[in-house]
Amino acid sequence: MTDISNSNALEKLRRMLRIRHFETVAEAIHAKGEIPGALHTYAGQEASGVGTCIVLRNDDYMVGTHRSHGHPIAKGAALRPLMAELLGKATGICKGKGGSMHLSDFSVGSLGETSIVGSGVPVAAGAGLGSKLLGNDRVTLCFFGDGATGEGAFHEGMNLAAVWKLPVIFCCENNGYAVSTPSSAGVPVKHMTDRAKAYDMPSAQVDGQDVDAVEAVMAEAVARARSGGGPTFIETLTYRYADHAVNMGRVLLDRGDEVDEWKKRDPIDLYRARLLDSGVAADVLARIEDEVSAEVADALQFARDSAYPTQAEAFDDVFVDRLPIPAFVQI
Amino acid sequence: MAKLTYLEAIRQAQFDEMQRDPTVFLMGEDLVCNVFGTATGLVEAFGTERVRDTPISENGFIGAAAGAAMVGTRPIVDATISSFLYPAMDQIISIIAKSRYIYGGQARLPLVIRSCMFYGNSNAAQHSDRPYSMFMNVPGLKIIVPSNAYDALGLLRAAIRDDNPVLCFEDSTCWSGKMDVPEDPDFMIPLGCGDIKQEGSDISIIAIAGGVPLAMKAAKKLAKDGISAEVIDPRSLVPLDIALILQSVRKTGRAIVVDPAHQNCSAASEISAQIVEHAFDALRGPILRVATADTHLPFSPDIEKPLYPTVDRIIAAASQLVRSDTRMKA
Ligand SMILES: Cc1ncc(C[n+]2csc(CCOP(=O)(O)OP(=O)(O)O)c2C)c(N)n1
Ligand SMILES: [Mg+2]
């Protein structure tokens, strides 16, 4: 049961709504050609991102994936720079050089959203090692999918975190598929949590559509990590509504009525109903939704009004100092 | 002045920097047991948290160095033999080289990955790599290739203090031999600053890492034949001190590039191309590369050794350039 005296109660709804609205707009404008490149959306998985991130402090770290529009939003990032990044604008969070697969906002602790599957896991272990060496109590949350658990990088990062007892929470967002490959065809164990057994790592499987349930297991994991108890593996059982991606080859898959079945347990609908049951007035919820909708519209306007980066920007941030610009590049 | 070997110089740079800056730490496989001698006394001084043995997990701990760097430490990874960088290509190229760029400058990755090039000793193809030129093809990685103790100390110290990722390739053929090095703990050689190892006027020999001692020996012999060779050591390949190289070539009009890497797409190839692009008018003949033959390195010593650059190959190249040039003029 949701404790609505908990100040997070409405914030969880707000963040899930932000993600959903952001993704709805992103899909719509991508279809119109306003977003270059591919788009992997997070709609359907909101409770997984928000239930975990809501437990974190702003100075805790987070590492994401190719499907990470939702993660920085869940961690509290402002929407304008994220939307501007999708459009490739200079005001984007990565100055228009990362795009949809790299919507990382370091100001909320993101250390990257990396589109090489599994490659964020060692980075997360390293952030945990850094916190340990520097003697602070920050924890690192590492997101990855079910498919990523087949990568060597995943196992190496898990192994390091386990042998060094690092303050890292590994969150496997099991949405049932890696592109077209069902988990059952790519992962030999029945539950992703079985992967953690090999590393003697505490683990929990949780209903990834229930934001409160995710928050509860995350709270336990964070308490363990902060107090020096080492890493935890959390598997959130969830589902992505959209196809794997748009504009990245043919990645459509006939999923029958599976999508509709999952939508019956939509994380936002479930949580909204619970808030109403707990006595939150309907107009409070409606007002939050209106505010979020306006916020996303504002972000889109900001993104549209922003300029594209200059050509010289292509030579910035390769190193700390700008590279010399070759003569054939017109500035 | 202190007298140090190449490996002692590396140890010294690591020791001094760990002493100076508590955020510097060292990790790698079997470090505490000090396999190559670059960690002597470090555990005693700094403990096993900061001198950290890792599991055999290169992609894991090299990636972890990236994460640790992003949150405010300055990791030095001792990857031991350069062949073991390959399991970590994913992290080196997709994460370490690119993170700052794809996140629009939000990430900072001050880290050093050290590895040695363990060739010429019948270690066969899988343990004899000299892979720096592969990494030159990836923007975002600085690359140093010290050829002696003095340079190793100064370059590595600068690398540890650099806010960018730096790969340090240590040539095992340069390990022995003591050399005077400055005792000043702030002695550094800026990355991108090459060195004239010997002045000369007839021919420029640009030599990389283990190619430098060979070039020096060749220069001595060439002098006896009346050929005055200038030996240039770029010391860092990214950034590359092309100005120093061009200045030398403009003076001599002839160039040889000695490179222990395989010839195809080697550092020598890149340096040759840049000379042609920028100093074609000064050239009195072709640029010759003296690099490793494009085959794998075999185990059997008699057929391994001739595949690398040798003093004789450098002399032959130099004589060819000078002779053919004389004929051209006649
Ligand atoms: C190393 C690597 N291999 C393949 C790909 C192509 N790819 C992108 S996403 C993906 C599936 C990932 O599945 P999962 O980890 O379950 O994440 P999800 O997309 O379901 O969120 C694949 C194969 C990639 N980006 N990186
Ligand atoms: Mg998946």
XYZ file of C-alpha atoms and ligand atoms in Angstrom:
688
model
C 0.000 0.000 0.000
C 1.346 3.406 -0.886
C 2.082 5.656 2.020
C 0.978 9.005 0.663
C 2.514 10.845 3.570
C 5.787 9.744 1.996
C 6.932 12.807 0.075
C 8.056 10.556 -2.760
C 4.572 9.287 -3.466
C 3.555 11.964 -5.932
C 7.086 12.464 -7.211
C 7.130 8.871 -8.434
C 3.992 9.502 -10.448
C 5.403 12.743 -11.796
C 8.613 11.124 -12.966
C 6.843 8.173 -14.565
C 4.538 10.567 -16.369
C 7.472 12.669 -17.524
C 9.021 9.601 -19.098
C 5.774 8.491 -20.741
C 5.023 11.934 -22.184
C 8.624 12.419 -23.262
C 8.557 9.108 -25.131
C 5.180 9.808 -26.719
C 6.474 13.102 -28.067
C 9.788 11.568 -29.126
C 8.035 8.870 -31.149
C 5.739 11.375 -32.786
C 8.433 13.795 -33.849
C 10.796 11.009 -34.874
C 8.094 9.837 -37.274
C 8.023 13.369 -38.690
C 11.784 13.295 -39.246
C 12.700 15.749 -36.515
C 14.976 13.289 -34.687
C 17.933 11.923 -36.650
C 19.095 8.342 -36.191
C 17.507 5.533 -34.256
C 15.122 5.715 -31.317
C 14.826 3.095 -28.567
C 11.972 4.012 -26.259
C 11.355 3.157 -22.631
C 7.562 3.394 -22.458
C 6.210 0.500 -20.398
C 9.327 0.246 -18.233
C 8.826 3.458 -16.230
C 8.345 1.824 -12.834
C 11.686 0.060 -13.129
C 13.619 3.283 -13.655
C 11.664 5.426 -11.233
C 11.333 2.805 -8.477
C 15.101 2.406 -8.396
C 16.230 5.992 -8.950
C 13.785 7.465 -6.443
C 15.802 5.810 -3.680
C 19.044 7.471 -4.766
C 20.548 10.786 -3.769
C 21.447 13.328 -6.415
C 25.144 12.609 -5.879
C 24.762 8.877 -6.385
C 25.834 7.542 -9.754
C 23.957 5.825 -12.512
C 24.993 4.062 -15.716
C 22.542 3.434 -18.536
C 22.118 1.797 -21.914
C 20.890 2.378 -25.465
C 17.340 2.419 -24.007
C 17.917 5.180 -21.526
C 15.689 8.169 -22.178
C 13.872 7.165 -19.023
C 16.853 6.765 -16.730
C 18.035 10.371 -16.427
C 14.419 11.514 -16.175
C 13.885 9.016 -13.380
C 16.982 10.368 -11.654
C 15.618 13.902 -11.840
C 17.195 15.415 -14.962
C 15.695 18.520 -16.546
C 13.824 17.796 -19.770
C 14.941 20.676 -21.974
C 18.558 19.549 -22.526
C 17.391 15.959 -23.043
C 14.878 16.867 -25.730
C 17.362 19.219 -27.379
C 19.862 16.368 -27.512
C 17.354 14.162 -29.327
C 17.087 16.839 -31.983
C 20.880 17.149 -32.231
C 20.973 20.719 -30.958
C 23.889 22.607 -29.381
C 21.841 23.085 -26.210
C 21.477 19.315 -25.850
C 22.820 17.652 -22.769
C 25.724 16.286 -24.846
C 25.895 19.356 -27.129
C 24.310 17.351 -29.906
C 27.112 14.805 -30.071
C 25.497 11.896 -28.242
C 21.886 11.756 -29.318
C 19.149 9.336 -28.340
C 21.438 6.492 -27.283
C 23.553 8.675 -24.994
C 21.162 10.951 -23.091
C 23.507 11.259 -20.137
C 23.135 14.047 -17.636
C 26.210 14.075 -15.419
C 24.637 16.707 -13.155
C 22.309 14.036 -11.813
C 25.070 11.464 -11.479
C 24.869 9.788 -14.855
C 28.244 8.420 -15.933
C 27.101 7.537 -19.376
C 24.428 5.743 -21.300
C 26.394 3.495 -23.517
C 25.008 1.860 -26.623
C 27.490 -1.001 -26.761
C 25.451 -3.673 -25.021
C 26.930 -4.620 -21.633
C 29.716 -2.059 -21.770
C 28.374 0.045 -18.916
C 28.730 -2.715 -16.369
C 32.513 -2.458 -15.854
C 32.163 1.334 -15.746
C 29.632 1.013 -12.921
C 31.960 -1.306 -11.037
C 34.694 1.286 -11.510
C 32.519 4.097 -10.175
C 31.874 1.912 -7.135
C 35.603 1.342 -6.785
C 36.175 5.093 -7.032
C 33.681 5.776 -4.233
C 35.363 3.157 -2.107
C 38.854 4.564 -2.685
C 37.729 8.144 -2.126
C 35.972 7.099 1.056
C 32.548 8.541 0.252
C 29.249 6.701 0.643
C 27.898 7.210 -2.863
C 26.385 4.208 -4.552
C 26.158 3.398 -8.253
C 23.084 2.036 -10.007
C 23.761 0.131 -13.205
C 20.943 -0.543 -15.691
C 21.138 -3.166 -18.432
C 18.773 -5.485 -20.250
C 18.193 -9.226 -20.171
C 20.167 -9.592 -23.403
C 23.190 -7.836 -21.934
C 23.692 -10.647 -19.437
C 25.216 -12.694 -22.252
C 28.066 -10.224 -22.669
C 31.493 -10.814 -21.159
C 31.583 -7.224 -19.933
C 28.522 -7.921 -17.776
C 30.169 -10.897 -16.116
C 33.480 -9.118 -15.641
C 31.813 -6.126 -14.034
C 29.719 -8.362 -11.754
C 32.778 -10.351 -10.790
C 34.786 -7.246 -9.872
C 31.945 -5.764 -7.850
C 31.513 -9.044 -5.991
C 35.162 -9.752 -5.163
C 35.768 -6.146 -4.131
C 32.394 -5.736 -2.370
C 31.665 -2.538 -4.273
C 28.665 -0.271 -3.594
C 26.870 -1.068 -6.839
C 23.270 -2.060 -7.553
C 22.902 -4.010 -10.787
C 19.426 -3.604 -12.210
C 18.560 -6.040 -14.983
C 15.498 -4.681 -16.720
C 14.078 -7.886 -18.106
C 11.660 -6.842 -20.829
C 11.603 -10.319 -22.310
C 13.532 -9.598 -25.476
C 16.871 -8.642 -26.926
C 15.740 -7.149 -30.251
C 13.910 -10.231 -31.587
C 15.439 -12.854 -29.326
C 13.257 -13.882 -26.410
C 15.111 -14.218 -23.112
C 14.375 -17.941 -23.146
C 16.471 -18.286 -26.297
C 19.353 -16.121 -25.129
C 19.643 -16.852 -21.451
C 20.010 -20.425 -20.183
C 18.825 -19.779 -16.630
C 15.169 -19.347 -15.808
C 15.586 -16.169 -13.827
C 18.133 -13.416 -14.416
C 18.725 -13.491 -10.675
C 20.287 -16.911 -11.154
C 23.147 -15.076 -12.850
C 23.956 -13.469 -9.496
C 24.396 -16.814 -7.761
C 27.686 -17.400 -9.545
C 28.960 -14.226 -7.896
C 27.505 -15.000 -4.486
C 25.636 -11.726 -4.804
C 22.353 -11.079 -2.990
C 19.549 -10.743 -5.510
C 15.858 -10.015 -5.797
C 13.318 -10.454 -8.563
C 10.564 -7.886 -8.512
C 7.423 -6.924 -10.400
C 8.837 -4.194 -12.581
C 5.397 -2.700 -13.221
C 4.913 -1.912 -9.536
C 6.905 1.167 -8.645
C 6.454 0.660 -4.906
C 7.675 -2.921 -5.057
C 10.739 -1.840 -7.038
C 11.390 0.960 -4.551
C 11.228 -1.492 -1.651
C 13.844 -3.902 -3.002
C 15.995 -0.999 -4.134
C 15.882 0.563 -0.664
C 17.251 -2.648 0.805
C 19.978 -2.841 -1.841
C 21.005 0.794 -1.340
C 21.155 0.370 2.432
C 23.427 -2.636 1.948
C 25.669 -0.828 -0.526
C 25.962 2.344 1.552
C 26.888 0.480 4.668
C 29.705 -1.435 2.989
C 27.720 -4.628 2.432
C 28.572 -4.819 -1.272
C 26.565 -5.200 -4.451
C 23.023 -6.425 -5.093
C 21.426 -7.742 -8.257
C 17.833 -6.719 -8.941
C 15.761 -8.130 -11.778
C 12.762 -6.008 -12.722
C 10.184 -7.944 -14.745
C 8.931 -5.422 -17.237
C 7.992 -4.845 -20.863
C 8.665 -2.361 -23.631
C 5.558 -1.334 -25.524
C 7.214 -0.219 -28.741
C 9.276 -2.251 -31.154
C 12.925 -2.661 -30.225
C 13.758 0.533 -32.065
C 12.783 2.600 -35.012
C 15.199 3.419 -37.806
C 17.666 0.668 -36.969
C 16.974 -1.985 -39.527
C 14.032 -4.357 -39.445
C 13.552 -5.033 -35.771
C 9.815 -5.589 -35.785
C 8.487 -8.671 -34.128
C 4.990 -10.034 -34.064
C 4.235 -10.207 -30.384
C 0.552 -11.112 -30.825
C -1.665 -9.836 -28.041
C 1.247 -9.809 -25.590
C 1.519 -6.023 -25.751
C -2.160 -5.599 -24.895
C -1.820 -8.069 -22.036
C 1.061 -6.106 -20.561
C -0.775 -2.823 -21.024
C -3.411 -4.140 -18.636
C -0.704 -3.846 -16.027
C 0.580 -0.482 -17.153
C 2.901 0.846 -14.432
C 1.370 4.317 -14.483
C -2.236 3.100 -14.463
C -1.462 0.719 -11.611
C 0.139 3.423 -9.562
C -2.502 6.021 -10.304
C -5.195 3.605 -9.135
C -3.262 2.939 -5.990
C -2.905 6.634 -5.240
C -6.645 7.138 -5.713
C -7.324 4.168 -3.414
C -5.072 5.737 -0.848
C -7.179 8.848 -0.862
C -5.335 11.169 -3.205
C -7.857 13.372 -4.954
C -8.324 12.825 -8.682
C -7.785 16.473 -9.447
C -4.370 16.347 -7.770
C -3.371 13.617 -10.197
C -4.877 15.454 -13.135
C -2.966 18.578 -12.214
C 0.318 16.656 -12.116
C -0.388 15.238 -15.534
C -1.172 18.691 -16.913
C 2.027 20.086 -15.473
C 4.084 17.266 -16.949
C 2.433 17.688 -20.305
C 3.274 21.391 -20.283
C 6.826 20.642 -19.196
C 7.371 18.256 -22.115
C 5.800 20.713 -24.555
C 8.133 23.396 -23.230
C 11.125 21.091 -23.661
C 10.124 20.420 -27.249
C 9.706 24.109 -27.977
C 13.095 24.808 -26.420
C 14.662 22.058 -28.519
C 13.047 23.304 -31.703
C 14.121 26.886 -31.020
C 17.725 25.899 -30.336
C 20.546 26.132 -32.840
C 22.528 23.245 -34.220
C 26.157 22.949 -33.129
C 28.801 24.673 -35.230
C 31.163 22.538 -37.306
C 34.025 23.402 -34.956
C 32.179 21.599 -32.171
C 32.943 18.309 -33.952
C 36.537 18.766 -32.780
C 35.730 19.583 -29.163
C 35.910 17.068 -26.355
C 37.936 14.462 -28.188
C 40.505 15.553 -25.635
C 40.218 18.130 -22.887
C 41.778 20.629 -25.325
C 40.237 21.192 -28.746
C 41.851 19.382 -31.668
C 43.319 21.311 -34.567
C 40.703 21.539 -37.294
C 41.820 20.216 -40.696
C 41.744 22.676 -43.581
C 39.165 20.707 -45.604
C 36.551 21.188 -42.895
C 34.600 24.363 -43.580
C 34.016 26.326 -40.417
C 70.872 12.890 -10.943
C 69.984 9.288 -10.155
C 70.802 6.269 -12.276
C 67.746 4.196 -13.152
C 66.792 1.446 -15.556
C 63.703 1.850 -17.732
C 61.622 -0.282 -15.375
C 62.945 1.553 -12.334
C 62.014 4.826 -14.004
C 58.446 3.596 -14.448
C 58.357 2.509 -10.831
C 59.701 5.912 -9.808
C 57.054 7.828 -11.769
C 54.306 5.711 -10.229
C 55.735 6.035 -6.741
C 56.175 9.802 -6.933
C 52.728 10.415 -8.370
C 51.017 8.188 -5.803
C 52.910 10.042 -3.117
C 51.943 13.431 -4.514
C 48.299 12.748 -5.265
C 46.158 10.458 -3.088
C 43.657 9.944 -5.908
C 46.244 8.124 -8.025
C 46.026 4.359 -7.711
C 47.415 1.372 -9.533
C 45.676 -1.801 -10.570
C 46.449 -4.879 -12.596
C 47.063 -8.595 -12.481
C 49.675 -9.887 -10.044
C 50.870 -6.403 -9.233
C 51.582 -7.107 -5.615
C 53.902 -9.930 -6.617
C 55.653 -7.354 -8.823
C 56.146 -9.502 -11.908
C 58.204 -7.040 -13.970
C 59.594 -4.979 -11.106
C 57.664 -1.764 -11.694
C 55.837 -2.035 -8.354
C 58.800 -2.471 -6.018
C 57.983 -1.015 -2.607
C 54.612 0.339 -3.688
C 52.461 -1.983 -1.597
C 54.601 -1.241 1.451
C 54.165 2.477 0.867
C 50.534 2.651 -0.236
C 48.808 -0.607 0.739
C 46.761 -3.068 -1.265
C 43.766 -0.759 -1.691
C 45.800 1.592 -3.875
C 48.059 -1.070 -5.311
C 45.284 -3.358 -6.280
C 45.508 -6.879 -7.643
C 42.704 -7.608 -10.082
C 41.066 -10.790 -11.286
C 42.067 -11.858 -14.825
C 39.478 -9.619 -16.342
C 40.956 -7.010 -18.666
C 37.699 -5.720 -20.110
C 36.388 -5.540 -16.570
C 39.168 -3.686 -14.819
C 40.102 -1.445 -17.742
C 36.437 -0.457 -17.914
C 36.472 -0.022 -14.157
C 39.374 2.383 -14.568
C 37.099 4.476 -16.776
C 34.356 4.515 -14.145
C 36.788 5.258 -11.335
C 38.309 8.095 -13.370
C 34.896 9.582 -14.073
C 34.157 9.842 -10.348
C 37.378 11.624 -9.451
C 40.306 9.221 -9.175
C 43.351 8.879 -11.451
C 43.838 5.193 -12.181
C 46.990 3.681 -13.623
C 46.287 0.282 -15.129
C 49.201 -2.093 -15.493
C 47.941 -4.367 -18.248
C 51.295 -6.204 -18.301
C 51.765 -7.472 -21.868
C 50.211 -5.399 -24.629
C 48.518 -8.459 -26.160
C 46.183 -8.469 -23.166
C 44.696 -5.163 -24.239
C 42.690 -6.988 -26.901
C 40.045 -8.432 -24.551
C 39.563 -4.834 -23.416
C 39.232 -3.255 -26.880
C 35.546 -2.755 -26.151
C 36.200 -0.610 -23.103
C 39.265 1.169 -24.504
C 37.615 2.197 -27.746
C 33.900 2.462 -27.017
C 34.137 3.810 -23.480
C 37.552 5.301 -22.728
C 38.247 6.989 -26.059
C 34.683 8.156 -26.702
C 32.984 8.986 -23.415
C 34.145 12.555 -23.189
C 33.012 13.194 -26.744
C 29.631 11.496 -26.786
C 28.636 13.133 -23.533
C 29.580 16.560 -24.852
C 32.511 17.112 -22.504
C 30.705 16.085 -19.326
C 33.101 13.181 -18.646
C 36.742 13.462 -17.639
C 38.942 10.386 -17.932
C 42.374 10.978 -16.439
C 43.773 7.468 -16.649
C 46.853 5.692 -17.909
C 46.959 2.192 -19.359
C 50.475 0.797 -19.313
C 51.503 -2.287 -21.205
C 54.773 -3.707 -22.407
C 55.707 -4.903 -25.849
C 57.283 -8.237 -25.212
C 58.745 -9.124 -28.573
C 61.898 -10.620 -29.967
C 62.146 -13.345 -27.360
C 60.436 -16.363 -28.887
C 57.155 -15.661 -27.235
C 55.367 -16.461 -30.487
C 52.631 -14.531 -32.233
C 50.174 -14.109 -29.351
C 52.652 -12.517 -26.952
C 54.816 -10.402 -29.255
C 52.490 -7.559 -30.176
C 53.401 -3.923 -30.737
C 49.885 -2.585 -31.189
C 50.231 1.195 -30.763
C 49.511 1.973 -34.389
C 46.077 0.314 -34.126
C 45.181 2.728 -31.357
C 46.460 5.694 -33.375
C 43.446 5.051 -35.590
C 41.112 5.869 -32.704
C 40.653 9.551 -31.821
C 40.627 10.316 -28.115
C 43.619 8.270 -26.962
C 47.035 9.763 -26.303
C 49.897 7.363 -26.955
C 53.417 7.442 -25.541
C 56.275 5.158 -26.584
C 59.336 5.872 -24.428
C 62.625 4.492 -25.686
C 64.779 5.021 -22.587
C 64.614 5.517 -18.818
C 64.798 9.307 -18.939
C 61.904 9.573 -21.365
C 59.923 6.869 -19.549
C 60.097 8.818 -16.300
C 59.233 12.182 -17.813
C 56.523 10.952 -20.143
C 54.798 8.675 -17.654
C 54.694 11.395 -15.037
C 53.148 13.782 -17.555
C 50.707 11.049 -18.600
C 49.540 10.463 -15.032
C 48.914 14.184 -14.612
C 47.163 14.470 -17.990
C 43.377 14.814 -17.852
C 42.980 12.613 -20.937
C 43.346 8.848 -21.293
C 46.916 7.890 -22.173
C 48.219 4.546 -23.411
C 51.839 3.898 -22.485
C 53.625 1.258 -24.563
C 56.806 0.089 -22.910
C 59.329 -1.569 -25.178
C 60.922 -4.559 -23.471
C 63.974 -4.297 -25.734
C 64.726 -0.984 -23.986
C 64.416 -2.301 -20.439
C 68.038 -2.868 -19.527
C 70.713 -0.232 -19.287
C 70.912 2.436 -16.603
C 70.624 6.101 -17.333
C 70.874 9.394 -15.495
C 67.484 10.862 -14.689
C 66.614 14.120 -12.913
C 65.640 13.787 -9.268
C 63.178 16.660 -9.417
C 59.792 15.044 -8.656
C 58.152 17.485 -11.061
C 60.413 16.590 -13.987
C 58.097 15.919 -16.931
C 58.266 15.617 -20.688
C 55.193 17.203 -22.277
C 53.249 14.799 -24.492
C 53.748 15.786 -28.109
C 57.319 16.896 -27.630
C 59.777 14.821 -29.689
C 63.508 14.646 -29.190
C 66.553 14.837 -31.401
C 68.524 11.885 -30.113
C 71.444 12.707 -32.376
C 72.035 15.587 -34.748
C 73.040 14.953 -38.339
C 72.811 16.500 -41.781
C 72.495 13.809 -44.495
C 69.522 11.748 -43.475
C 66.706 11.826 -40.914
C 66.013 8.566 -39.130
C 62.707 8.859 -37.304
C 62.633 5.965 -34.875
C 59.954 4.702 -32.542
C 60.417 2.970 -29.183
C 62.824 0.030 -29.612
C 63.684 1.409 -33.026
C 65.585 4.262 -31.355
C 68.532 2.281 -29.945
C 68.796 0.522 -33.308
C 68.833 3.841 -35.124
C 71.535 5.149 -32.791
C 73.732 2.131 -33.519
C 73.089 2.495 -37.238
C 73.955 6.199 -37.079
C 77.300 5.381 -35.472
C 78.162 2.928 -38.247
C 76.904 5.261 -40.970
C 79.162 7.997 -39.618
C 82.125 5.746 -40.366
C 80.963 5.657 -43.993
C 80.738 9.422 -44.012
C 76.948 9.559 -43.729
C 75.702 11.933 -41.048
C 72.363 10.699 -39.695
C 69.976 12.654 -37.497
C 67.944 10.467 -35.154
C 64.520 11.762 -34.139
C 62.430 10.084 -31.448
C 58.818 11.340 -31.492
C 58.350 9.892 -27.953
C 54.613 10.336 -28.208
C 52.620 9.273 -31.258
C 49.433 11.077 -30.239
C 50.009 13.957 -30.161
C 52.825 13.715 -32.706
C 55.598 16.299 -32.907
C 55.365 16.558 -36.666
C 56.998 19.983 -36.617
C 60.233 18.524 -35.277
C 60.172 15.738 -37.869
C 59.528 18.135 -40.750
C 62.242 20.475 -39.575
C 64.733 17.620 -39.685
C 63.573 16.337 -43.068
C 63.725 19.818 -44.539
C 67.323 19.966 -43.409
C 68.447 16.526 -44.646
C 66.085 15.919 -47.581
C 65.989 12.193 -46.796
C 63.901 10.182 -44.368
C 63.718 6.676 -42.965
C 61.115 5.691 -40.393
C 62.013 2.833 -38.076
C 59.014 1.220 -36.447
C 58.840 -2.098 -34.561
C 55.122 -2.433 -35.429
C 53.931 -4.390 -38.459
C 54.471 -2.223 -41.512
C 50.918 -2.175 -42.852
C 49.196 0.976 -41.511
C 52.006 1.446 -39.013
C 53.032 4.620 -37.226
C 55.801 4.709 -39.832
C 53.182 4.774 -42.577
C 51.402 7.711 -40.986
C 54.604 9.644 -40.365
C 55.736 9.006 -43.950
C 52.428 10.254 -45.300
C 52.625 13.418 -43.241
C 56.168 14.094 -44.448
C 55.042 13.679 -48.045
C 52.069 15.956 -47.520
C 53.999 18.716 -45.821
C 57.603 18.509 -47.072
C 57.404 16.867 -50.491
C 59.442 19.663 -52.000
C 62.313 18.978 -49.611
C 62.548 15.258 -50.365
C 65.428 14.045 -52.512
C 64.165 10.481 -52.719
C 61.494 8.144 -51.397
C 60.792 7.767 -47.691
C 61.727 4.272 -46.602
C 60.021 2.375 -43.796
C 62.003 -0.075 -41.745
C 59.234 -1.889 -39.905
C 58.270 -5.419 -38.959
C 57.337 -7.709 -41.847
C 53.622 -8.285 -42.301
C 53.490 -11.822 -41.031
C 52.975 -13.233 -37.549
C 55.961 -13.586 -35.273
C 57.090 -17.215 -35.224
C 58.387 -19.026 -32.191
C 61.624 -20.334 -33.678
C 64.319 -17.695 -32.946
C 66.213 -17.885 -36.234
C 63.158 -17.041 -38.258
C 61.716 -14.542 -35.762
C 64.623 -12.106 -35.394
C 65.042 -11.048 -39.054
C 61.421 -9.946 -39.270
C 61.974 -6.903 -37.049
C 63.855 -3.723 -37.844
C 67.591 -4.300 -37.442
C 70.671 -2.103 -37.516
C 71.646 -3.661 -40.843
C 68.275 -2.952 -42.400
C 68.505 0.695 -41.323
C 72.030 1.003 -42.727
C 70.964 -0.604 -45.974
C 68.029 1.798 -46.285
C 70.236 4.800 -45.531
C 72.889 3.727 -48.029
C 70.244 3.146 -50.669
C 68.822 6.625 -50.212
C 72.161 8.357 -50.268
C 73.510 6.327 -53.214
C 70.460 6.636 -55.428
C 70.330 10.329 -54.705
C 73.953 10.787 -55.846
C 73.126 8.967 -59.061
C 70.134 11.237 -59.575
C 72.294 14.297 -59.248
C 75.028 12.974 -61.560
C 27.978 -5.198 -28.330
C 26.685 -4.971 -29.054
N 26.156 -5.981 -29.772
C 24.984 -5.810 -30.418
C 24.330 -4.615 -30.379
C 23.002 -4.403 -31.123
N 21.903 -4.367 -30.095
C 21.422 -3.196 -29.645
S 20.285 -3.396 -28.448
C 20.395 -5.057 -28.544
C 19.561 -5.919 -27.655
C 19.779 -5.651 -26.228
O 18.860 -6.384 -25.470
P 18.677 -6.101 -23.940
O 19.998 -6.070 -23.274
O 17.677 -7.074 -23.418
O 18.103 -4.608 -23.880
P 16.711 -4.051 -24.421
O 16.926 -3.542 -25.802
O 15.722 -5.146 -24.360
O 16.377 -2.937 -23.499
C 21.319 -5.444 -29.501
C 21.644 -6.833 -29.847
C 24.930 -3.577 -29.637
N 24.402 -2.361 -29.566
N 26.089 -3.793 -28.962
Mg 15.595 -6.870 -23.227
